[in-house]
XYZ file of C-alpha atoms in Angstrom:
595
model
C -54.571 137.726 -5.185
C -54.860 134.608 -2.860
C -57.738 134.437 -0.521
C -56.544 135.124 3.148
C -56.170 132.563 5.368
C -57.610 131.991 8.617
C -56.880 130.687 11.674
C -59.313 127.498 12.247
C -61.307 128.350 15.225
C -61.799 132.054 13.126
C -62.663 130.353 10.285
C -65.386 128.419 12.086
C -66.609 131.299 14.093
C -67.016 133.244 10.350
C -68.959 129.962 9.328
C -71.219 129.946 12.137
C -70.306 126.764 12.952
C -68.964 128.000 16.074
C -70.462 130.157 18.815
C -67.675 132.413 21.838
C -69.312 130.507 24.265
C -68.926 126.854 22.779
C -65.135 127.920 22.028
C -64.432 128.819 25.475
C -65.250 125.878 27.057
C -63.854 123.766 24.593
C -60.702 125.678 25.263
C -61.401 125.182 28.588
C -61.757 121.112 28.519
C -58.697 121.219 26.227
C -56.570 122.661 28.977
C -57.873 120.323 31.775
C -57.201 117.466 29.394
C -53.728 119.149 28.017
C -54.926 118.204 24.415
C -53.111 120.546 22.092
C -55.610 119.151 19.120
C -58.575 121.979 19.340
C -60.204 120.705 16.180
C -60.479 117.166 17.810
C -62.198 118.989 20.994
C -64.723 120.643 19.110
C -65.331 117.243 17.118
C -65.572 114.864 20.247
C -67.763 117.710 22.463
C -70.295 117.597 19.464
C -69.636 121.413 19.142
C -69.083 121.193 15.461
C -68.826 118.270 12.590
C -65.839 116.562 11.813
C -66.330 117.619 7.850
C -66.437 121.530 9.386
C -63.325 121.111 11.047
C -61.458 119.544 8.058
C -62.374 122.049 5.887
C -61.411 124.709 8.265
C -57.927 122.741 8.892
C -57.761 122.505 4.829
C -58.389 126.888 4.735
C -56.098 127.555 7.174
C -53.060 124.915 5.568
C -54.190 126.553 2.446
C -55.413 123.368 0.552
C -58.517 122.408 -1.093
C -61.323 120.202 0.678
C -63.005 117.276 -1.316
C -66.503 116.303 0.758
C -66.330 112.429 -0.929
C -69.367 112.280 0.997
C -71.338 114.599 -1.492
C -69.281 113.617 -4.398
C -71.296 111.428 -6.889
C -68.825 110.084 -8.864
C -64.930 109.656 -8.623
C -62.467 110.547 -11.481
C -62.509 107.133 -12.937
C -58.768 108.503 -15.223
C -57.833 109.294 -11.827
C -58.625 106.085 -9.889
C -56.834 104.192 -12.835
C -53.159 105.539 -12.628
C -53.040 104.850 -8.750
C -53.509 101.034 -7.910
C -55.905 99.841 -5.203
C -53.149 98.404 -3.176
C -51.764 102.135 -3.002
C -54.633 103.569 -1.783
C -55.551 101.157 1.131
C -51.813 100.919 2.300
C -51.981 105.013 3.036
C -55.934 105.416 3.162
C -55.502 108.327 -0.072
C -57.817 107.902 -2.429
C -57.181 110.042 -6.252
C -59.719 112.055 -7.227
C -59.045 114.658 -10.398
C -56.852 114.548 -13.321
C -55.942 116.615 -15.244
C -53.411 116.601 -17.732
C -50.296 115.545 -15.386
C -51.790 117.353 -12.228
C -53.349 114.414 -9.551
C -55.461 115.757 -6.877
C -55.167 113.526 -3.792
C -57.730 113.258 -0.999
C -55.495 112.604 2.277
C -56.439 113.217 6.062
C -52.481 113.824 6.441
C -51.128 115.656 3.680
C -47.462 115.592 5.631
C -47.444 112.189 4.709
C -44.452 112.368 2.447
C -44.189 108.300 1.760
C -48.085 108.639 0.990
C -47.088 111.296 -1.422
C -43.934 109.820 -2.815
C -45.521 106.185 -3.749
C -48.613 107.828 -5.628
C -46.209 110.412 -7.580
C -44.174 106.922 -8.192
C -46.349 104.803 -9.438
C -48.874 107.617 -11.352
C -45.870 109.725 -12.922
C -48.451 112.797 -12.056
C -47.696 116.072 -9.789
C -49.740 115.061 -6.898
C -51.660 117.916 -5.444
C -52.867 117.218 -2.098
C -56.740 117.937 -0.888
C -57.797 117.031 2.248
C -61.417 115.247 3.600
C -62.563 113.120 6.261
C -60.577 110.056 7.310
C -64.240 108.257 7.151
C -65.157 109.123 4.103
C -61.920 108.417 2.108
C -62.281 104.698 3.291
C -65.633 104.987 2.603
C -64.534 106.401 -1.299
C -62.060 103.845 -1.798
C -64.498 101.379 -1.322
C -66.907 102.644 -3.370
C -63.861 103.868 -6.368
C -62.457 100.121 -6.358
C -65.073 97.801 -6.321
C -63.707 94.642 -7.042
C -62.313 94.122 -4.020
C -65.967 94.469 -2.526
C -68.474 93.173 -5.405
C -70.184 96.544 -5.413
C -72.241 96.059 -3.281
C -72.764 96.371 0.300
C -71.866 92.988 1.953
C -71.770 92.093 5.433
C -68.425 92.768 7.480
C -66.153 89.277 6.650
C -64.596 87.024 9.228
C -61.032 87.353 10.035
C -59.065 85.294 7.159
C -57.177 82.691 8.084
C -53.327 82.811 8.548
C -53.163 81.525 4.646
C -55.664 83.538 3.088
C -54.170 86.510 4.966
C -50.547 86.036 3.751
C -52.582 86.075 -0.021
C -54.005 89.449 0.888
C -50.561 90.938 1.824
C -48.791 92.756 -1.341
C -46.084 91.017 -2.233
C -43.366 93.944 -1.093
C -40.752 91.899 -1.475
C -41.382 91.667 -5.617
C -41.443 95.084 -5.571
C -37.783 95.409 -3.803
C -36.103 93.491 -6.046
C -37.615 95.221 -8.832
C -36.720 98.803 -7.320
C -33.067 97.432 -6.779
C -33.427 96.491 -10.598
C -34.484 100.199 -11.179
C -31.772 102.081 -9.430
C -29.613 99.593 -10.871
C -30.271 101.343 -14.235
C -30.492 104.514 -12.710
C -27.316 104.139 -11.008
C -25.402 102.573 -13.914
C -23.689 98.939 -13.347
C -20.759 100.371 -12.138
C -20.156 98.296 -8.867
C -16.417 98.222 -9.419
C -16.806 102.048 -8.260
C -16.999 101.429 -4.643
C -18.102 105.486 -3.348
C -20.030 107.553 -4.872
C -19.451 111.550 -4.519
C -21.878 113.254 -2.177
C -23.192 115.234 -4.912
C -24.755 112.348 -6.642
C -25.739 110.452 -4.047
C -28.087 113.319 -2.906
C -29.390 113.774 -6.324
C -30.045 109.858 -6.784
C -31.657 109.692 -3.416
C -34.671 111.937 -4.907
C -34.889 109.723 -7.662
C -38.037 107.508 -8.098
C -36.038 103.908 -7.889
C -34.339 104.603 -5.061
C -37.252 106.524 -2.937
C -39.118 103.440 -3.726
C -36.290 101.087 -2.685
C -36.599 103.064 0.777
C -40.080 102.839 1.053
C -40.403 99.389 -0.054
C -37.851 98.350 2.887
C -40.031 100.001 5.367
C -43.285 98.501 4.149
C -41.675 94.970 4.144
C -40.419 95.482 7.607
C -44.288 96.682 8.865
C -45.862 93.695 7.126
C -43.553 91.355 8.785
C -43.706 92.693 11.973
C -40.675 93.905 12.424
C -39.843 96.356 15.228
C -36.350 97.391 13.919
C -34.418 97.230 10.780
C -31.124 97.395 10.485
C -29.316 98.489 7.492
C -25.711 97.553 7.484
C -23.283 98.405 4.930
C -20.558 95.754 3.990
C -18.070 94.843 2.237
C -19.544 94.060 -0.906
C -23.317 94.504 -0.117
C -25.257 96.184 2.061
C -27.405 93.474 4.694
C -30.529 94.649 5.868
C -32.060 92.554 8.488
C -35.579 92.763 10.536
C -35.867 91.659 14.069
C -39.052 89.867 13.989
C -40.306 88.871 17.361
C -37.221 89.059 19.228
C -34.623 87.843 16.616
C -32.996 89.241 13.949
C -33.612 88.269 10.186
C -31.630 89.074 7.154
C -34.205 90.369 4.690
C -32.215 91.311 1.561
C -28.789 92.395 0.269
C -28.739 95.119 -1.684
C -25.785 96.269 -3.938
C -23.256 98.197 -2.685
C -23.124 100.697 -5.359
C -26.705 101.547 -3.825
C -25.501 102.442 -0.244
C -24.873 106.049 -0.745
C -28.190 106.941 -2.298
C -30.390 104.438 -0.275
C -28.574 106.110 3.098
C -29.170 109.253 1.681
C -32.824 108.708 1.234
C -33.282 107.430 4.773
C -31.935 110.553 6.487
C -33.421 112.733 4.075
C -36.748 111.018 5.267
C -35.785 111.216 8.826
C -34.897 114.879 8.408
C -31.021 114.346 9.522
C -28.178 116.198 7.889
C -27.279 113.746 4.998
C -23.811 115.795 4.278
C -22.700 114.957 7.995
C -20.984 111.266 8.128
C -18.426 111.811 10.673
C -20.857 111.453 13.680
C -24.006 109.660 14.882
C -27.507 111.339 14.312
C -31.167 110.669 15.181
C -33.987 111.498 13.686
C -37.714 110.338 12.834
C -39.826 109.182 9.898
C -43.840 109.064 10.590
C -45.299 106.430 7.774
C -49.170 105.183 7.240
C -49.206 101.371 6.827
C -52.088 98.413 6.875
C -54.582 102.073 8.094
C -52.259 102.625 10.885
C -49.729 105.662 11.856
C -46.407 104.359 12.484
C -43.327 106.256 14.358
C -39.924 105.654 13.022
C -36.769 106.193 15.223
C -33.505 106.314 12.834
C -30.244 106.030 14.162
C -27.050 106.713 12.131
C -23.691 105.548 12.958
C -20.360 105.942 11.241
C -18.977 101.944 10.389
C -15.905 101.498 8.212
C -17.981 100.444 5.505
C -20.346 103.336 5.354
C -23.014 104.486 7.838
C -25.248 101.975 9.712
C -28.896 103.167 9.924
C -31.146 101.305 12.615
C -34.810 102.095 12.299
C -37.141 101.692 15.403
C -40.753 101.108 14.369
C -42.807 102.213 16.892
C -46.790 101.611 16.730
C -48.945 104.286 17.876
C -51.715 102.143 18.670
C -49.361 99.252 21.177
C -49.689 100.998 24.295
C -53.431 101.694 24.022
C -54.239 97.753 24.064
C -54.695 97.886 27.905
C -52.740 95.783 30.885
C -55.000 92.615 31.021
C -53.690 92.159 27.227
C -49.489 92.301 28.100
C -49.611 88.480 29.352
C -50.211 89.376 33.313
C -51.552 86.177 35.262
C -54.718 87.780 37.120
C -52.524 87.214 40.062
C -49.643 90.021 39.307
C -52.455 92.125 37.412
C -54.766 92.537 40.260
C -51.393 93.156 42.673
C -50.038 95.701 39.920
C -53.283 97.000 39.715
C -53.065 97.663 43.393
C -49.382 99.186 43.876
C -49.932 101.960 40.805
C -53.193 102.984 42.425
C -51.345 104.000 45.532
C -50.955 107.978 45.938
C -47.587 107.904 46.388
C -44.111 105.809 46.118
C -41.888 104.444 43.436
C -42.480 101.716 41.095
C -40.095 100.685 39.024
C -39.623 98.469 35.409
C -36.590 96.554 35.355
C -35.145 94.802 31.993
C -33.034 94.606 29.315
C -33.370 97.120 26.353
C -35.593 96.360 24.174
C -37.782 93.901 27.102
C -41.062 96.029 26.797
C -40.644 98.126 29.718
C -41.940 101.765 28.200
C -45.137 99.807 26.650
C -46.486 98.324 30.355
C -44.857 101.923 31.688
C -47.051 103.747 29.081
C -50.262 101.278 29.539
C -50.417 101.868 33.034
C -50.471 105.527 32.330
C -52.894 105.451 30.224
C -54.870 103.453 32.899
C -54.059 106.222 34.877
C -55.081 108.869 32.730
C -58.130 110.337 33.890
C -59.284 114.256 34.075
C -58.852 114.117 37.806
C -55.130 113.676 37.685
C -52.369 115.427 36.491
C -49.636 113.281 34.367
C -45.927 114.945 33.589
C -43.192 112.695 32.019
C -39.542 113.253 31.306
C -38.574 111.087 28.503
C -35.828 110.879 25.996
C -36.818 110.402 23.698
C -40.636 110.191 23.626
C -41.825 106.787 21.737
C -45.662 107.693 22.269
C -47.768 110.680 22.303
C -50.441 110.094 25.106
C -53.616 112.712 24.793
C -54.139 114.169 28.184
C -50.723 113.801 29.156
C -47.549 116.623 29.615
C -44.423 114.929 27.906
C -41.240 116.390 27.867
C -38.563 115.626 25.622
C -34.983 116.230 27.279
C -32.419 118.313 25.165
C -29.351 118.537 26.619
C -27.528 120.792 24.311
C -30.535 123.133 25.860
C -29.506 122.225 29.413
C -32.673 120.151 29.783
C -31.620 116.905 31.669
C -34.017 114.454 33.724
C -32.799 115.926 36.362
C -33.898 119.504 35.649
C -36.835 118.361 34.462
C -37.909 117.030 37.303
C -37.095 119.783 39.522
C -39.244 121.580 36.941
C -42.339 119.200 37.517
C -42.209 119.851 41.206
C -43.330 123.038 40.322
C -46.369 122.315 38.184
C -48.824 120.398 40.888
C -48.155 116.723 39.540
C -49.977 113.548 41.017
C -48.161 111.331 39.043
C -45.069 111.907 37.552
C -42.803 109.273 35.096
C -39.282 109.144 34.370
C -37.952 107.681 31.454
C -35.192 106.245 32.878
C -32.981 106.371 36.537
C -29.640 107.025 35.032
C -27.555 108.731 37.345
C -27.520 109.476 41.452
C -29.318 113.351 40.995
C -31.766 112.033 38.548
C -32.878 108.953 41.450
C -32.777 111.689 44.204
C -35.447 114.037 42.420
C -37.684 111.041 42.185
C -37.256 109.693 45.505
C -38.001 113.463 46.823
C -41.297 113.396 44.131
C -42.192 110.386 45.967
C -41.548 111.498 49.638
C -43.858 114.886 48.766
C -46.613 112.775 47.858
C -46.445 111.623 44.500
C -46.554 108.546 42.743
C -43.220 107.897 40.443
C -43.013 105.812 37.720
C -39.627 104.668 36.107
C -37.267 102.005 34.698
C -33.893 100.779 35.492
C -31.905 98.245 33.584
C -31.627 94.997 35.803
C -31.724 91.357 35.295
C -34.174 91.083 37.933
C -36.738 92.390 40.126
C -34.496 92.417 43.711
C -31.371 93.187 41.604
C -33.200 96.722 41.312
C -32.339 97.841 44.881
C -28.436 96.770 45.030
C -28.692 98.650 41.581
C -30.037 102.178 43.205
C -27.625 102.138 46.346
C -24.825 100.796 43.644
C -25.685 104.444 41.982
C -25.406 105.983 45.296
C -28.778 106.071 46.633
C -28.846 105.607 50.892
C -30.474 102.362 51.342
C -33.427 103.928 53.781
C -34.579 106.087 51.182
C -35.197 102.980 48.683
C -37.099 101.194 51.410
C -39.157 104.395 52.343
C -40.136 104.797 48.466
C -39.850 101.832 46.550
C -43.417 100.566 46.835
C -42.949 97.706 43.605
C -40.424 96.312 41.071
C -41.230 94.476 38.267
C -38.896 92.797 35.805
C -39.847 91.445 32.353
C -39.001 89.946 29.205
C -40.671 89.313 26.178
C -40.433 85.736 24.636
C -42.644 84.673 21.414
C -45.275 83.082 21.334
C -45.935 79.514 19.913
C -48.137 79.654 16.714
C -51.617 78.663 17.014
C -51.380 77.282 13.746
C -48.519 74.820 13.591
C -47.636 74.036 17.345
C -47.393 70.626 18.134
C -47.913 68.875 21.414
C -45.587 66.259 23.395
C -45.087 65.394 26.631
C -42.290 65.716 28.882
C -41.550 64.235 32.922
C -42.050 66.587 35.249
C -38.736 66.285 36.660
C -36.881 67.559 33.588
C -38.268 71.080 34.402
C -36.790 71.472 37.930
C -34.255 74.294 36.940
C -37.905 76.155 35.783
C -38.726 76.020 39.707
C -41.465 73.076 38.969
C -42.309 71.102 42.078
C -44.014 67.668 41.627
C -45.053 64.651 43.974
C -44.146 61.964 42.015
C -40.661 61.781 40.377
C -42.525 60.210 37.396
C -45.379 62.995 36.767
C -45.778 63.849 33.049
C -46.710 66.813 31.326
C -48.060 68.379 28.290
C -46.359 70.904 26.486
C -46.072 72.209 22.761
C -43.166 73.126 20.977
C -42.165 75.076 17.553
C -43.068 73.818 14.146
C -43.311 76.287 11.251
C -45.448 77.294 8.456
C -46.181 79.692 6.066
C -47.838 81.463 9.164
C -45.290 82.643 10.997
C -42.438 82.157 8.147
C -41.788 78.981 8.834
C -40.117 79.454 12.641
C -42.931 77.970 14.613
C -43.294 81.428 16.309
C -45.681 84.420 15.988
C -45.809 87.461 18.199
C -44.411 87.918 21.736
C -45.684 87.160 25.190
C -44.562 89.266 28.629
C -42.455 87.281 31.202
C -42.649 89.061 34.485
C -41.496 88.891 38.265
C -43.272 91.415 40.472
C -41.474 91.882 43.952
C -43.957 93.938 46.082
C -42.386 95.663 49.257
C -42.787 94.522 52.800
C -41.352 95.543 56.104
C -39.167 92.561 56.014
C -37.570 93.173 52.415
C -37.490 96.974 53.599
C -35.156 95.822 56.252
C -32.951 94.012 54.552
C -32.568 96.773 52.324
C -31.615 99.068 54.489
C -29.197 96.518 56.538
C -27.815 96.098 52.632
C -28.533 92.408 52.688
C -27.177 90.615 50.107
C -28.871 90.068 47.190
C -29.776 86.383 47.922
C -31.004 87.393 51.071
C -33.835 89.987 49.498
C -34.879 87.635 46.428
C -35.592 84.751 49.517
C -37.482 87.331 51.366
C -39.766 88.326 48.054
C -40.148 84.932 46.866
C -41.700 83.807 50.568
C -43.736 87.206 49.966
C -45.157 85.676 46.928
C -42.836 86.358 44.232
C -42.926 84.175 41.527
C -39.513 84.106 39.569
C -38.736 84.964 35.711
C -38.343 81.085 35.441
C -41.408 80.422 37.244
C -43.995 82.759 35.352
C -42.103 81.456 31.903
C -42.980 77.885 33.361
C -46.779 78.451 33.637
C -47.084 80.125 30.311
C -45.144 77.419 28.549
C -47.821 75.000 30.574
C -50.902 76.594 28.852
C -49.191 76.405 24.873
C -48.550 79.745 25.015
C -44.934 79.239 24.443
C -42.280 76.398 25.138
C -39.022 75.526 27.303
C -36.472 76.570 24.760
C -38.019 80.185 23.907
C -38.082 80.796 28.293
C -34.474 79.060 28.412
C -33.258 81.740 25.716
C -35.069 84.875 27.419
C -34.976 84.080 30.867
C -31.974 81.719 31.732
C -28.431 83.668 32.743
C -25.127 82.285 33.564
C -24.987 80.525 37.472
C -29.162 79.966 36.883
């Protein structure tokens, strides 16, 4: 008969690793904080031992705990049928065999690529065991020494650009030989254009093809990528990455693979891979380079098959702080200012896709502290902040922005974000949060920072309510950077940059700048990462009243820019001055029709 299982904190208590008292104030601090994660309370209050709580996490998921700490020696059979690459990429580390049963020492045993790639590659029945995050690193270090000399060393500089591309598996290898795989699983049919539904579900649990899908996804994290885009033609299927900005193509893969390689996808995203007819979302969570990734699929009907886009979202981007999104200590120190303000609206304004939730979410988390209380209404939610109350709207619920926010009213809020202002009821709430003495944050989808008012009274919104809550509006784009390794200087007259808003003495005045290469860096495009490009209008009495007179729009951006507004153009101008970037990338971000 199987042993009973226990809930965690009963399971500690039993233990005695836990005392009433320590587990009622822990409760207690997780309430104040609203973090839902008990275990991690305990842990980070000292109240009990990170190894305690895994094993009582591993009792009450009803799986087996490995302490590697304690453990003298790995499984060497066991370490051999899993390669090292494997085990670093998902930070799982093998330790029992027997026969063809694997036991797998994971911190995340819902990892399902995790699981997937070692059941690939070792051709075992994984069995997963759970331990410490610490100590598995610490394990594979120890259980695949040549990568450290066996012996302790001291922590290694950061490789260069060309020693790190030799560190990076070579992903793409292993997509062409998964293509080459399902190819023989599949058959070399390709004169059958559709495959019946049947089959394609049962080939999308196959090993080929769940490798094929994984190996796309790795590929994509290694490069960078924050979307892929799998797009079924003709006679292939494209699948492209956007890779700072711009879209790549990556690979074609045959189009006798579409059906099980789309399968596979929503199977992983948990979407309904029998429904076609429709859109669908859904969400993958993978492990990559000892990082948690989010995954946002998105299905779409096309008349070659379905389209799946794939957001990757990094857990870790919106933790890297303000003074690291490309502010000049000018607009930090003023943005600084405005979201410290008790109440009023301040609003992001941008294309999709322009960074606005990441500086949204990093000035939450600047505001997160156990004195306030933080709600959002999101949809969906891109990142999970500790401390914070996120809701997710459902609208097949009745759950709209709108009643959300009517909702939050209710709960005591300080501050209080809104995904986005998408309709006149939804901008009404928030300018109502705002008038009761709260501070609102939110986005809109502009060009530019004074375009953000005619935008709000365009929805409907009485022009002296904007000027009574609007206390800041900053637009943004994201351009890439120039890499450090290639970039090559020139110079350039002054006067050529006038549409850029630079002002000179002499007509004559010449300039350093740096422009786009390539190398084996940044994939030979003379680019590597992205850079913020921003235009923070601040509210005065004078913009106020030209708001409410509804001034045109020329009228307000005059009236910010003698306030101190420094334009799209003009911000793109002094970054592309420091080598940061160039002309041509701020030209393509910034630059609109009429400019």
């Amino acid at each position: 008969m199987a042993a009973q299982r226990l809930p965690m904190v009963q399971y500690l208590m039993n233990r005695g690793y836990l005392k009433p008292e320590q587990l009622e104030e822990a409760q207690r601090v997780a309430k104040q904080t609203n973090n839902p994660d008990i275990g991690r309370v305990l842990i980070e209050l000292g109240m009990v031992g990170e190894r305690e709580v895994t094993e009582a996490r591993a009792q009450e998921m009803g799986l087996g705990f490995v302490d590697l700490d304690r453990m003298q020696q790995i499984d060497s059979s066991a370490v051999n049928v899993v390669p090292e690459r494997i085990a670093k990429l998902h930070g799982v580390l093998p330790v029992r065999k027997e026969g063809m049963n694997l036991w797998l020492a994971m911190s995340n045993p819902n990892n399902i690529q995790a699981l997937d790639d070692v059941r690939m590659v070792s051709g075992c029945r994984v069995i997963p065991v759970l331990a410490v995050p610490g100590a598995i690193e610490d394990a594979i270090r120890r259980a695949y020494p040549s990568s450290t000399g066996g012996a302790a060393t001291p922590e290694p500089a950061q490789p260069t650009p060309a020693a790190a591309a030799a560190q990076t598996p070579n992903l793409s290898n292993d997509i062409r030989s998964a293509i080459a795989g399902a190819q023989v699983a599949r058959g070399r049919d390709i004169a059958e254009e559709e495959m019946a539904e049947q089959d394609a579900e049962k080939m999308a649990e196959q090993a080929p093809i769940i490798r094929l899908a994984n190996a796309l996804i790795q590929q994509a994290i290694y490069d960078r990528a924050s979307d892929i885009h799998v797009e079924p033609m003709q006679r292939s299927v494209r699948v492209r990455y956007r890779i700072d900005g711009v879209l790549m193509e990556a690979m074609s893969v045959p189009r006798n693979l579409m059906a099980p390689l789309i399968s596979r996808l929503k199977i992983m995203a948990d979407m309904n891979i029998a429904e076609r007819r429709i859109p669908q979302d859904g969400r993958i969570e993978v492990r990559a380079q000892g990082k948690e990734y989010d995954l946002r699929v998105s299905s779409i009907p096309c008349p070659f098959g379905e389209k799946i886009v794939m957001r990757i979202l990094d857990k870790s981007s919106v933790m890297i702080g303000l003074n690291k999104l490309g502010f000049t200590d000018e607009n930090l120190a003023q943005l600084e200012e405005l979201v410290s303000q008790p109440n009023g609206m301040f609003l992001s304004t941008g294309p999709t896709g322009s960074g606005k939730t990441t500086t949204q979410y990093s000035v939450l988390n600047k505001l997160n502290t156990i004195g306030v209380n933080i709600l959002t209404v999101e949809d969906p939610i891109e990142y999970q902040l500790p401390g914070i109350s996120q809701v997710q709207v459902n609208r097949k619920a009745g759950l709209s922005f709108a009643t959300a926010l009517r909702a939050f009213l209710r709960q005591d809020p300080d501050i209080i974000m809104v995904g986005e202002m998408r309709d006149l009821e939804t901008a009404e709430i928030a300018i109502e949060s705002s008038l009761t003495g709260h501070l609102v944050l939110s986005t809109l989808h502009t060009n530019d920072a004074p375009s953000a008012t005619i935008r709000m009274i365009d929805m409907g919104v009485e022009p002296y309510l904007i000027s009574a809550t609007v206390i800041g509006v900053l637009a943004q784009r994201l351009g890439r950077r120039l890499c450090n390794e290639c970039k090559e200087p020139y110079e350039m007259k002054a006067i050529e940059l006038r549409r850029f808003g630079m002002t000179m003495d002499n007509p004559d005045e010449v300039v350093r700048l740096y422009r786009a290469v390539g190398c084996d860096a940044c994939r030979q495009t003379g680019y590597k990462g992205r850079i913020g490009i921003y235009e923070l209008m601040i509210m005065n009495a004078e913009i106020a009243e030209l708001v409410v007179r509804r001034a045109p729009l020329a009228d307000i951006k005059e009236a910010a820019k003698a306030n101190g507004m420094k334009e799209l153009r003009e911000d793109g101008l002094g970054k592309a001055l420091l080598g940061i970037t160039d002309p041509a990338e701020v030209r393509r971000v910034v630059f609109t029709a009429g400019f």
